[in-house]
């Protein structure tokens, strides 16, 4: 008589502690897409090691996310903590894990992360991030390293694989009993359930974000806006369920607000001006006048640049100039720099006085020289080649080096992956040439 096959052994779990989406690294002035770290490095490594990989935004739950998060921090066979951009939530959750479990925690970070004193005695595995993506060779190298690290700690005798500094330095400390914990914790956890127990009507945060990405790729900004508003409402509802003692000062997620502001003004609904003003109101929640978040500053500048083009209100132009200026000096990047220079020329064409016009025009030239230097360092980056060349072209034309500018423009157009990129660049260059033609420097007397 045939016997039934043995059931497949249940996979162990690895809970990943990290930020998601694009996050500012204030120590280096860069913006890192942490989703690329997760999907290109961490998740493949974990699955290659034979574990189920879970990140907080993939948990489908009703009620507070805190309950399943803490349960995973306690019960997960392995925790991988990515501390890139010195993410405060990730560092806090790592501390919770170290307090609960003596072993099977792996810590990683982007190579430029600066260690603070409390982290100096902890082993951190480093990887290289290119801001927008992970290079192919780096992905291959690091996934091999991380997979091996996970397999090694899983194969080592528990008493020999202690990696928590809490249990290392307090030798007689006993970790909480998982068996004892189970009977107590399940009651408050009733409002928060696993992915298998929730119907398809309650999609996980990560699933909704994938829908947002898909809508944006299709240019359906109205749908992207609606989905992001739904995500924001979900987060707000979860925050409202906290007790008074648990309430945080600002429950808004900057990444969600930034994405929503972008989708809002791109949607042009119900009118372009109203959409821009709605996006502006969203960004106000991120305190753009004082923030050092260059993503927020870039969006604030972009919204006010477009409001200026629609309304010709000088206050909008001043706000755009100030935002791109701060973003440029914080991040030292070509995107903020070339927009800052262009808007200085725009303001020079609509000055309060002649001296201000000359000052803005001269400053635009100085900024463009810096932008050329920055772009030359990025020329070998295949992911950014079009925008680097297009920015170089605009900068050279702005410096009145027409021949070099035209050469760079042709190189950029030859490298353009999509037609709309060429159209956008050509429109910008045409407007810049008109501004240069009315240079206030022409009104200065020639030296004798």
mmCIF file of N, CA, C and O in Angstrom, residues 20-105:
data_model
loop_
_atom_site.group_PDB
_atom_site.id
_atom_site.type_symbol
_atom_site.label_atom_id
_atom_site.label_comp_id
_atom_site.label_asym_id
_atom_site.label_seq_id
_atom_site.Cartn_x
_atom_site.Cartn_y
_atom_site.Cartn_z
ATOM 1 N N UNK A 20 12.142 51.715 3.729
ATOM 2 C CA UNK A 20 11.743 51.316 2.382
ATOM 3 C C UNK A 20 11.548 52.568 1.532
ATOM 4 O O UNK A 20 11.330 53.662 2.036
ATOM 5 N N UNK A 21 11.656 52.369 0.207
ATOM 6 C CA UNK A 21 11.586 53.513 -0.691
ATOM 7 C C UNK A 21 12.887 54.303 -0.684
ATOM 8 O O UNK A 21 13.936 53.824 -0.252
ATOM 9 N N UNK A 22 12.822 55.529 -1.172
ATOM 10 C CA UNK A 22 14.007 56.392 -1.224
ATOM 11 C C UNK A 22 14.157 57.141 0.093
ATOM 12 O O UNK A 22 13.217 57.761 0.564
ATOM 13 N N UNK A 23 15.351 57.046 0.651
ATOM 14 C CA UNK A 23 15.639 57.699 1.926
ATOM 15 C C UNK A 23 16.891 58.549 1.809
ATOM 16 O O UNK A 23 17.868 58.170 1.160
ATOM 17 N N UNK A 24 16.857 59.715 2.468
ATOM 18 C CA UNK A 24 18.015 60.596 2.479
ATOM 19 C C UNK A 24 19.049 60.101 3.478
ATOM 20 O O UNK A 24 18.718 59.734 4.609
ATOM 21 N N UNK A 25 20.302 60.097 3.042
ATOM 22 C CA UNK A 25 21.413 59.836 3.945
ATOM 23 C C UNK A 25 22.018 61.196 4.271
ATOM 24 O O UNK A 25 22.786 61.765 3.495
ATOM 25 N N UNK A 26 21.636 61.744 5.432
ATOM 26 C CA UNK A 26 22.037 63.107 5.759
ATOM 27 C C UNK A 26 23.534 63.233 6.018
ATOM 28 O O UNK A 26 24.093 64.321 5.964
ATOM 29 N N UNK A 27 24.200 62.119 6.300
ATOM 30 C CA UNK A 27 25.643 62.180 6.544
ATOM 31 C C UNK A 27 26.427 62.367 5.250
ATOM 32 O O UNK A 27 27.495 62.968 5.253
ATOM 33 N N UNK A 28 25.908 61.843 4.145
ATOM 34 C CA UNK A 28 26.627 61.941 2.869
ATOM 35 C C UNK A 28 25.916 62.818 1.852
ATOM 36 O O UNK A 28 26.490 63.121 0.801
ATOM 37 N N UNK A 29 24.683 63.234 2.144
ATOM 38 C CA UNK A 29 23.935 64.064 1.213
ATOM 39 C C UNK A 29 23.344 63.306 0.050
ATOM 40 O O UNK A 29 22.825 63.906 -0.892
ATOM 41 N N UNK A 30 23.377 61.969 0.098
ATOM 42 C CA UNK A 30 22.850 61.172 -1.013
ATOM 43 C C UNK A 30 21.432 60.689 -0.695
ATOM 44 O O UNK A 30 20.996 60.699 0.447
ATOM 45 N N UNK A 31 20.719 60.267 -1.749
ATOM 46 C CA UNK A 31 19.398 59.641 -1.603
ATOM 47 C C UNK A 31 19.527 58.210 -2.087
ATOM 48 O O UNK A 31 19.905 57.969 -3.232
ATOM 49 N N UNK A 32 19.240 57.250 -1.214
ATOM 50 C CA UNK A 32 19.378 55.832 -1.554
ATOM 51 C C UNK A 32 18.000 55.198 -1.722
ATOM 52 O O UNK A 32 17.118 55.386 -0.885
ATOM 53 N N UNK A 33 17.844 54.442 -2.790
ATOM 54 C CA UNK A 33 16.606 53.685 -2.998
ATOM 55 C C UNK A 33 16.767 52.351 -2.266
ATOM 56 O O UNK A 33 17.368 51.413 -2.783
ATOM 57 N N UNK A 34 16.215 52.282 -1.058
ATOM 58 C CA UNK A 34 16.390 51.089 -0.224
ATOM 59 C C UNK A 34 15.585 49.897 -0.733
ATOM 60 O O UNK A 34 15.894 48.759 -0.374
ATOM 61 N N UNK A 35 14.581 50.144 -1.554
ATOM 62 C CA UNK A 35 13.873 49.018 -2.163
ATOM 63 C C UNK A 35 14.803 48.219 -3.070
ATOM 64 O O UNK A 35 14.680 46.996 -3.192
ATOM 65 N N UNK A 36 15.744 48.907 -3.702
ATOM 66 C CA UNK A 36 16.722 48.204 -4.541
ATOM 67 C C UNK A 36 17.616 47.328 -3.673
ATOM 68 O O UNK A 36 17.981 46.214 -4.061
ATOM 69 N N UNK A 37 17.964 47.796 -2.486
ATOM 70 C CA UNK A 37 18.757 46.974 -1.560
ATOM 71 C C UNK A 37 17.984 45.723 -1.169
ATOM 72 O O UNK A 37 18.547 44.623 -1.094
ATOM 73 N N UNK A 38 16.685 45.907 -0.920
ATOM 74 C CA UNK A 38 15.865 44.776 -0.470
ATOM 75 C C UNK A 38 15.662 43.752 -1.583
ATOM 76 O O UNK A 38 15.922 42.553 -1.401
ATOM 77 N N UNK A 39 15.203 44.211 -2.744
ATOM 78 C CA UNK A 39 14.839 43.271 -3.811
ATOM 79 C C UNK A 39 16.053 42.722 -4.566
ATOM 80 O O UNK A 39 15.987 41.606 -5.100
ATOM 81 N N UNK A 40 17.151 43.453 -4.634
ATOM 82 C CA UNK A 40 18.315 42.997 -5.393
ATOM 83 C C UNK A 40 19.386 42.323 -4.545
ATOM 84 O O UNK A 40 20.227 41.601 -5.074
ATOM 85 N N UNK A 41 19.372 42.582 -3.229
ATOM 86 C CA UNK A 41 20.405 42.008 -2.359
ATOM 87 C C UNK A 41 19.828 41.102 -1.281
ATOM 88 O O UNK A 41 20.147 39.919 -1.203
ATOM 89 N N UNK A 42 18.984 41.670 -0.432
ATOM 90 C CA UNK A 42 18.575 40.977 0.788
ATOM 91 C C UNK A 42 17.632 39.811 0.499
ATOM 92 O O UNK A 42 17.885 38.669 0.919
ATOM 93 N N UNK A 43 16.542 40.076 -0.185
ATOM 94 C CA UNK A 43 15.548 39.024 -0.429
ATOM 95 C C UNK A 43 16.143 37.832 -1.192
ATOM 96 O O UNK A 43 15.929 36.673 -0.781
ATOM 97 N N UNK A 44 16.919 38.048 -2.277
ATOM 98 C CA UNK A 44 17.519 36.890 -2.952
ATOM 99 C C UNK A 44 18.469 36.106 -2.050
ATOM 100 O O UNK A 44 18.523 34.868 -2.121
ATOM 101 N N UNK A 45 19.213 36.809 -1.186
ATOM 102 C CA UNK A 45 20.152 36.137 -0.281
ATOM 103 C C UNK A 45 19.420 35.261 0.724
ATOM 104 O O UNK A 45 19.805 34.120 0.984
ATOM 105 N N UNK A 46 18.355 35.818 1.305
ATOM 106 C CA UNK A 46 17.580 35.092 2.314
ATOM 107 C C UNK A 46 16.942 33.844 1.705
ATOM 108 O O UNK A 46 16.989 32.745 2.279
ATOM 109 N N UNK A 47 16.345 34.002 0.537
ATOM 110 C CA UNK A 47 15.685 32.867 -0.099
ATOM 111 C C UNK A 47 16.691 31.818 -0.556
ATOM 112 O O UNK A 47 16.413 30.611 -0.504
ATOM 113 N N UNK A 48 17.884 32.257 -0.971
ATOM 114 C CA UNK A 48 18.931 31.304 -1.343
ATOM 115 C C UNK A 48 19.405 30.508 -0.138
ATOM 116 O O UNK A 48 19.861 29.365 -0.270
ATOM 117 N N UNK A 49 19.277 31.104 1.060
ATOM 118 C CA UNK A 49 19.653 30.407 2.294
ATOM 119 C C UNK A 49 18.540 29.489 2.791
ATOM 120 O O UNK A 49 18.691 28.822 3.825
ATOM 121 N N UNK A 50 17.409 29.447 2.074
ATOM 122 C CA UNK A 50 16.325 28.528 2.421
ATOM 123 C C UNK A 50 15.307 29.067 3.393
ATOM 124 O O UNK A 50 14.529 28.312 3.984
ATOM 125 N N UNK A 51 15.253 30.409 3.575
ATOM 126 C CA UNK A 51 14.314 31.007 4.523
ATOM 127 C C UNK A 51 13.268 31.834 3.793
ATOM 128 O O UNK A 51 13.490 32.310 2.680
ATOM 129 N N UNK A 52 12.127 32.012 4.432
ATOM 130 C CA UNK A 52 11.087 32.903 3.928
ATOM 131 C C UNK A 52 11.431 34.323 4.351
ATOM 132 O O UNK A 52 11.700 34.579 5.517
ATOM 133 N N UNK A 53 11.421 35.247 3.400
ATOM 134 C CA UNK A 53 11.837 36.627 3.670
ATOM 135 C C UNK A 53 10.615 37.518 3.856
ATOM 136 O O UNK A 53 9.692 37.523 3.035
ATOM 137 N N UNK A 54 10.594 38.286 4.960
ATOM 138 C CA UNK A 54 9.464 39.151 5.282
ATOM 139 C C UNK A 54 9.986 40.531 5.668
ATOM 140 O O UNK A 54 10.883 40.651 6.505
ATOM 141 N N UNK A 55 9.418 41.564 5.066
ATOM 142 C CA UNK A 55 9.685 42.941 5.486
ATOM 143 C C UNK A 55 8.388 43.530 6.015
ATOM 144 O O UNK A 55 7.300 43.103 5.624
ATOM 145 N N UNK A 56 8.471 44.518 6.896
ATOM 146 C CA UNK A 56 7.284 45.027 7.578
ATOM 147 C C UNK A 56 6.189 45.461 6.615
ATOM 148 O O UNK A 56 5.002 45.259 6.878
ATOM 149 N N UNK A 57 6.569 46.049 5.464
ATOM 150 C CA UNK A 57 5.541 46.528 4.546
ATOM 151 C C UNK A 57 4.878 45.395 3.776
ATOM 152 O O UNK A 57 3.924 45.632 3.030
ATOM 153 N N UNK A 58 5.356 44.152 3.947
ATOM 154 C CA UNK A 58 4.734 42.997 3.296
ATOM 155 C C UNK A 58 3.743 42.283 4.216
ATOM 156 O O UNK A 58 3.095 41.330 3.795
ATOM 157 N N UNK A 59 3.633 42.728 5.454
ATOM 158 C CA UNK A 59 2.726 42.091 6.405
ATOM 159 C C UNK A 59 1.319 42.641 6.200
ATOM 160 O O UNK A 59 1.086 43.838 6.294
ATOM 161 N N UNK A 60 0.387 41.770 5.890
ATOM 162 C CA UNK A 60 -1.025 42.164 5.800
ATOM 163 C C UNK A 60 -1.606 42.057 7.203
ATOM 164 O O UNK A 60 -1.510 41.017 7.845
ATOM 165 N N UNK A 61 -2.200 43.134 7.681
ATOM 166 C CA UNK A 61 -2.680 43.111 9.070
ATOM 167 C C UNK A 61 -3.844 44.067 9.220
ATOM 168 O O UNK A 61 -4.060 44.964 8.417
ATOM 169 N N UNK A 62 -4.619 43.826 10.262
ATOM 170 C CA UNK A 62 -5.624 44.795 10.667
ATOM 171 C C UNK A 62 -5.209 45.272 12.046
ATOM 172 O O UNK A 62 -4.695 44.511 12.845
ATOM 173 N N UNK A 63 -5.409 46.542 12.320
ATOM 174 C CA UNK A 63 -4.954 47.062 13.597
ATOM 175 C C UNK A 63 -3.520 47.554 13.506
ATOM 176 O O UNK A 63 -2.999 47.844 12.439
ATOM 177 N N UNK A 64 -2.851 47.645 14.639
ATOM 178 C CA UNK A 64 -1.515 48.215 14.707
ATOM 179 C C UNK A 64 -0.471 47.289 14.099
ATOM 180 O O UNK A 64 -0.464 46.095 14.371
ATOM 181 N N UNK A 65 0.434 47.856 13.294
ATOM 182 C CA UNK A 65 1.542 47.086 12.739
ATOM 183 C C UNK A 65 2.517 46.680 13.831
ATOM 184 O O UNK A 65 3.268 45.707 13.690
ATOM 185 N N UNK A 66 2.492 47.416 14.981
ATOM 186 C CA UNK A 66 3.450 47.148 16.055
ATOM 187 C C UNK A 66 3.392 45.691 16.531
ATOM 188 O O UNK A 66 4.425 45.097 16.830
ATOM 189 N N UNK A 67 2.185 45.124 16.606
ATOM 190 C CA UNK A 67 2.049 43.779 17.166
ATOM 191 C C UNK A 67 2.774 42.731 16.320
ATOM 192 O O UNK A 67 3.655 42.021 16.824
ATOM 193 N N UNK A 68 2.464 42.600 15.017
ATOM 194 C CA UNK A 68 3.197 41.606 14.232
ATOM 195 C C UNK A 68 4.678 41.940 14.105
ATOM 196 O O UNK A 68 5.515 41.038 14.015
ATOM 197 N N UNK A 69 5.028 43.233 14.127
ATOM 198 C CA UNK A 69 6.442 43.606 14.024
ATOM 199 C C UNK A 69 7.220 43.076 15.225
ATOM 200 O O UNK A 69 8.274 42.448 15.080
ATOM 201 N N UNK A 70 6.702 43.316 16.432
ATOM 202 C CA UNK A 70 7.397 42.841 17.634
ATOM 203 C C UNK A 70 7.421 41.312 17.693
ATOM 204 O O UNK A 70 8.391 40.714 18.163
ATOM 205 N N UNK A 71 6.355 40.680 17.232
ATOM 206 C CA UNK A 71 6.340 39.218 17.213
ATOM 207 C C UNK A 71 7.431 38.675 16.296
ATOM 208 O O UNK A 71 8.118 37.705 16.626
ATOM 209 N N UNK A 72 7.590 39.296 15.139
ATOM 210 C CA UNK A 72 8.648 38.859 14.218
ATOM 211 C C UNK A 72 10.025 39.115 14.806
ATOM 212 O O UNK A 72 10.944 38.307 14.638
ATOM 213 N N UNK A 73 10.189 40.248 15.486
ATOM 214 C CA UNK A 73 11.485 40.534 16.108
ATOM 215 C C UNK A 73 11.834 39.490 17.161
ATOM 216 O O UNK A 73 13.006 39.162 17.368
ATOM 217 N N UNK A 74 10.823 38.956 17.828
ATOM 218 C CA UNK A 74 11.056 37.941 18.844
ATOM 219 C C UNK A 74 11.232 36.553 18.243
ATOM 220 O O UNK A 74 12.156 35.814 18.603
ATOM 221 N N UNK A 75 10.385 36.196 17.288
ATOM 222 C CA UNK A 75 10.290 34.806 16.875
ATOM 223 C C UNK A 75 11.038 34.445 15.593
ATOM 224 O O UNK A 75 11.281 33.265 15.338
ATOM 225 N N UNK A 76 11.392 35.429 14.782
ATOM 226 C CA UNK A 76 12.032 35.114 13.503
ATOM 227 C C UNK A 76 13.320 34.323 13.723
ATOM 228 O O UNK A 76 14.097 34.614 14.632
ATOM 229 N N UNK A 77 13.538 33.310 12.883
ATOM 230 C CA UNK A 77 14.761 32.497 12.994
ATOM 231 C C UNK A 77 16.002 33.359 12.764
ATOM 232 O O UNK A 77 17.038 33.138 13.395
ATOM 233 N N UNK A 78 15.886 34.314 11.841
ATOM 234 C CA UNK A 78 16.987 35.241 11.552
ATOM 235 C C UNK A 78 16.391 36.629 11.353
ATOM 236 O O UNK A 78 15.288 36.772 10.826
ATOM 237 N N UNK A 79 17.113 37.639 11.797
ATOM 238 C CA UNK A 79 16.771 39.023 11.474
ATOM 239 C C UNK A 79 17.947 39.637 10.732
ATOM 240 O O UNK A 79 19.090 39.530 11.173
ATOM 241 N N UNK A 80 17.674 40.237 9.574
ATOM 242 C CA UNK A 80 18.676 41.020 8.853
ATOM 243 C C UNK A 80 18.301 42.486 9.034
ATOM 244 O O UNK A 80 17.190 42.897 8.682
ATOM 245 N N UNK A 81 19.220 43.259 9.607
ATOM 246 C CA UNK A 81 18.967 44.678 9.852
ATOM 247 C C UNK A 81 19.860 45.515 8.952
ATOM 248 O O UNK A 81 21.083 45.441 9.041
ATOM 249 N N UNK A 82 19.240 46.293 8.064
ATOM 250 C CA UNK A 82 19.979 47.199 7.187
ATOM 251 C C UNK A 82 19.893 48.601 7.788
ATOM 252 O O UNK A 82 18.828 49.217 7.817
ATOM 253 N N UNK A 83 21.031 49.099 8.252
ATOM 254 C CA UNK A 83 21.064 50.393 8.934
ATOM 255 C C UNK A 83 21.413 51.541 7.996
ATOM 256 O O UNK A 83 21.687 52.654 8.460
ATOM 257 N N UNK A 84 21.406 51.312 6.695
ATOM 258 C CA UNK A 84 21.751 52.361 5.726
ATOM 259 C C UNK A 84 20.906 53.612 5.945
ATOM 260 O O UNK A 84 19.728 53.526 6.284
ATOM 261 N N UNK A 85 21.513 54.758 5.733
ATOM 262 C CA UNK A 85 20.955 56.099 5.959
ATOM 263 C C UNK A 85 20.703 56.356 7.445
ATOM 264 O O UNK A 85 20.013 57.301 7.799
ATOM 265 N N UNK A 86 21.287 55.516 8.309
ATOM 266 C CA UNK A 86 21.128 55.667 9.771
ATOM 267 C C UNK A 86 19.646 55.771 10.140
ATOM 268 O O UNK A 86 19.252 56.598 10.969
ATOM 269 N N UNK A 87 18.845 54.909 9.521
ATOM 270 C CA UNK A 87 17.404 54.926 9.729
ATOM 271 C C UNK A 87 17.068 54.684 11.196
ATOM 272 O O UNK A 87 17.432 53.661 11.777
ATOM 273 N N UNK A 88 16.363 55.620 11.812
ATOM 274 C CA UNK A 88 16.088 55.552 13.258
ATOM 275 C C UNK A 88 15.225 54.355 13.628
ATOM 276 O O UNK A 88 15.467 53.693 14.642
ATOM 277 N N UNK A 89 14.208 54.075 12.809
ATOM 278 C CA UNK A 89 13.340 52.933 13.104
ATOM 279 C C UNK A 89 14.125 51.625 13.052
ATOM 280 O O UNK A 89 13.942 50.734 13.892
ATOM 281 N N UNK A 90 15.007 51.496 12.044
ATOM 282 C CA UNK A 90 15.786 50.267 11.906
ATOM 283 C C UNK A 90 16.723 50.084 13.099
ATOM 284 O O UNK A 90 16.875 48.974 13.622
ATOM 285 N N UNK A 91 17.353 51.174 13.538
ATOM 286 C CA UNK A 91 18.268 51.083 14.674
ATOM 287 C C UNK A 91 17.499 50.714 15.951
ATOM 288 O O UNK A 91 17.948 49.895 16.758
ATOM 289 N N UNK A 92 16.312 51.295 16.132
ATOM 290 C CA UNK A 92 15.484 50.968 17.299
ATOM 291 C C UNK A 92 15.076 49.495 17.281
ATOM 292 O O UNK A 92 15.185 48.790 18.291
ATOM 293 N N UNK A 93 14.610 49.014 16.115
ATOM 294 C CA UNK A 93 14.162 47.630 16.014
ATOM 295 C C UNK A 93 15.323 46.652 16.191
ATOM 296 O O UNK A 93 15.139 45.554 16.740
ATOM 297 N N UNK A 94 16.508 47.041 15.747
ATOM 298 C CA UNK A 94 17.688 46.212 15.996
ATOM 299 C C UNK A 94 17.936 46.101 17.492
ATOM 300 O O UNK A 94 18.257 45.015 18.012
ATOM 301 N N UNK A 95 17.783 47.214 18.212
ATOM 302 C CA UNK A 95 17.952 47.189 19.664
ATOM 303 C C UNK A 95 16.957 46.262 20.338
ATOM 304 O O UNK A 95 17.299 45.516 21.272
ATOM 305 N N UNK A 96 15.708 46.276 19.851
ATOM 306 C CA UNK A 96 14.685 45.373 20.401
ATOM 307 C C UNK A 96 15.087 43.919 20.159
ATOM 308 O O UNK A 96 15.005 43.074 21.059
ATOM 309 N N UNK A 97 15.533 43.622 18.945
ATOM 310 C CA UNK A 97 15.952 42.249 18.629
ATOM 311 C C UNK A 97 17.110 41.815 19.522
ATOM 312 O O UNK A 97 17.116 40.697 20.043
ATOM 313 N N UNK A 98 18.091 42.661 19.685
ATOM 314 C CA UNK A 98 19.240 42.323 20.529
ATOM 315 C C UNK A 98 18.817 42.086 21.983
ATOM 316 O O UNK A 98 19.431 41.284 22.686
ATOM 317 N N UNK A 99 17.779 42.790 22.429
ATOM 318 C CA UNK A 99 17.310 42.594 23.803
ATOM 319 C C UNK A 99 16.534 41.290 23.941
ATOM 320 O O UNK A 99 16.530 40.672 25.019
ATOM 321 N N UNK A 100 15.890 40.834 22.866
ATOM 322 C CA UNK A 100 15.043 39.649 22.932
ATOM 323 C C UNK A 100 15.772 38.353 22.596
ATOM 324 O O UNK A 100 15.452 37.303 23.150
ATOM 325 N N UNK A 101 16.722 38.408 21.651
ATOM 326 C CA UNK A 101 17.365 37.190 21.174
ATOM 327 C C UNK A 101 18.888 37.309 21.221
ATOM 328 O O UNK A 101 19.451 38.290 20.729
ATOM 329 N N UNK A 102 19.572 36.327 21.770
ATOM 330 C CA UNK A 102 21.032 36.398 21.879
ATOM 331 C C UNK A 102 21.748 36.206 20.544
ATOM 332 O O UNK A 102 22.905 36.584 20.400
ATOM 333 N N UNK A 103 21.073 35.594 19.570
ATOM 334 C CA UNK A 103 21.793 35.194 18.365
ATOM 335 C C UNK A 103 20.915 35.284 17.110
ATOM 336 O O UNK A 103 19.741 35.626 17.185
ATOM 337 N N UNK A 104 21.518 34.986 15.968
ATOM 338 C CA UNK A 104 20.918 34.960 14.619
ATOM 339 C C UNK A 104 20.409 36.327 14.159
ATOM 340 O O UNK A 104 19.313 36.443 13.613
ATOM 341 N N UNK A 105 21.206 37.349 14.370
ATOM 342 C CA UNK A 105 20.923 38.677 13.840
ATOM 343 C C UNK A 105 22.106 39.100 12.975
ATOM 344 O O UNK A 105 23.253 39.070 13.433
#
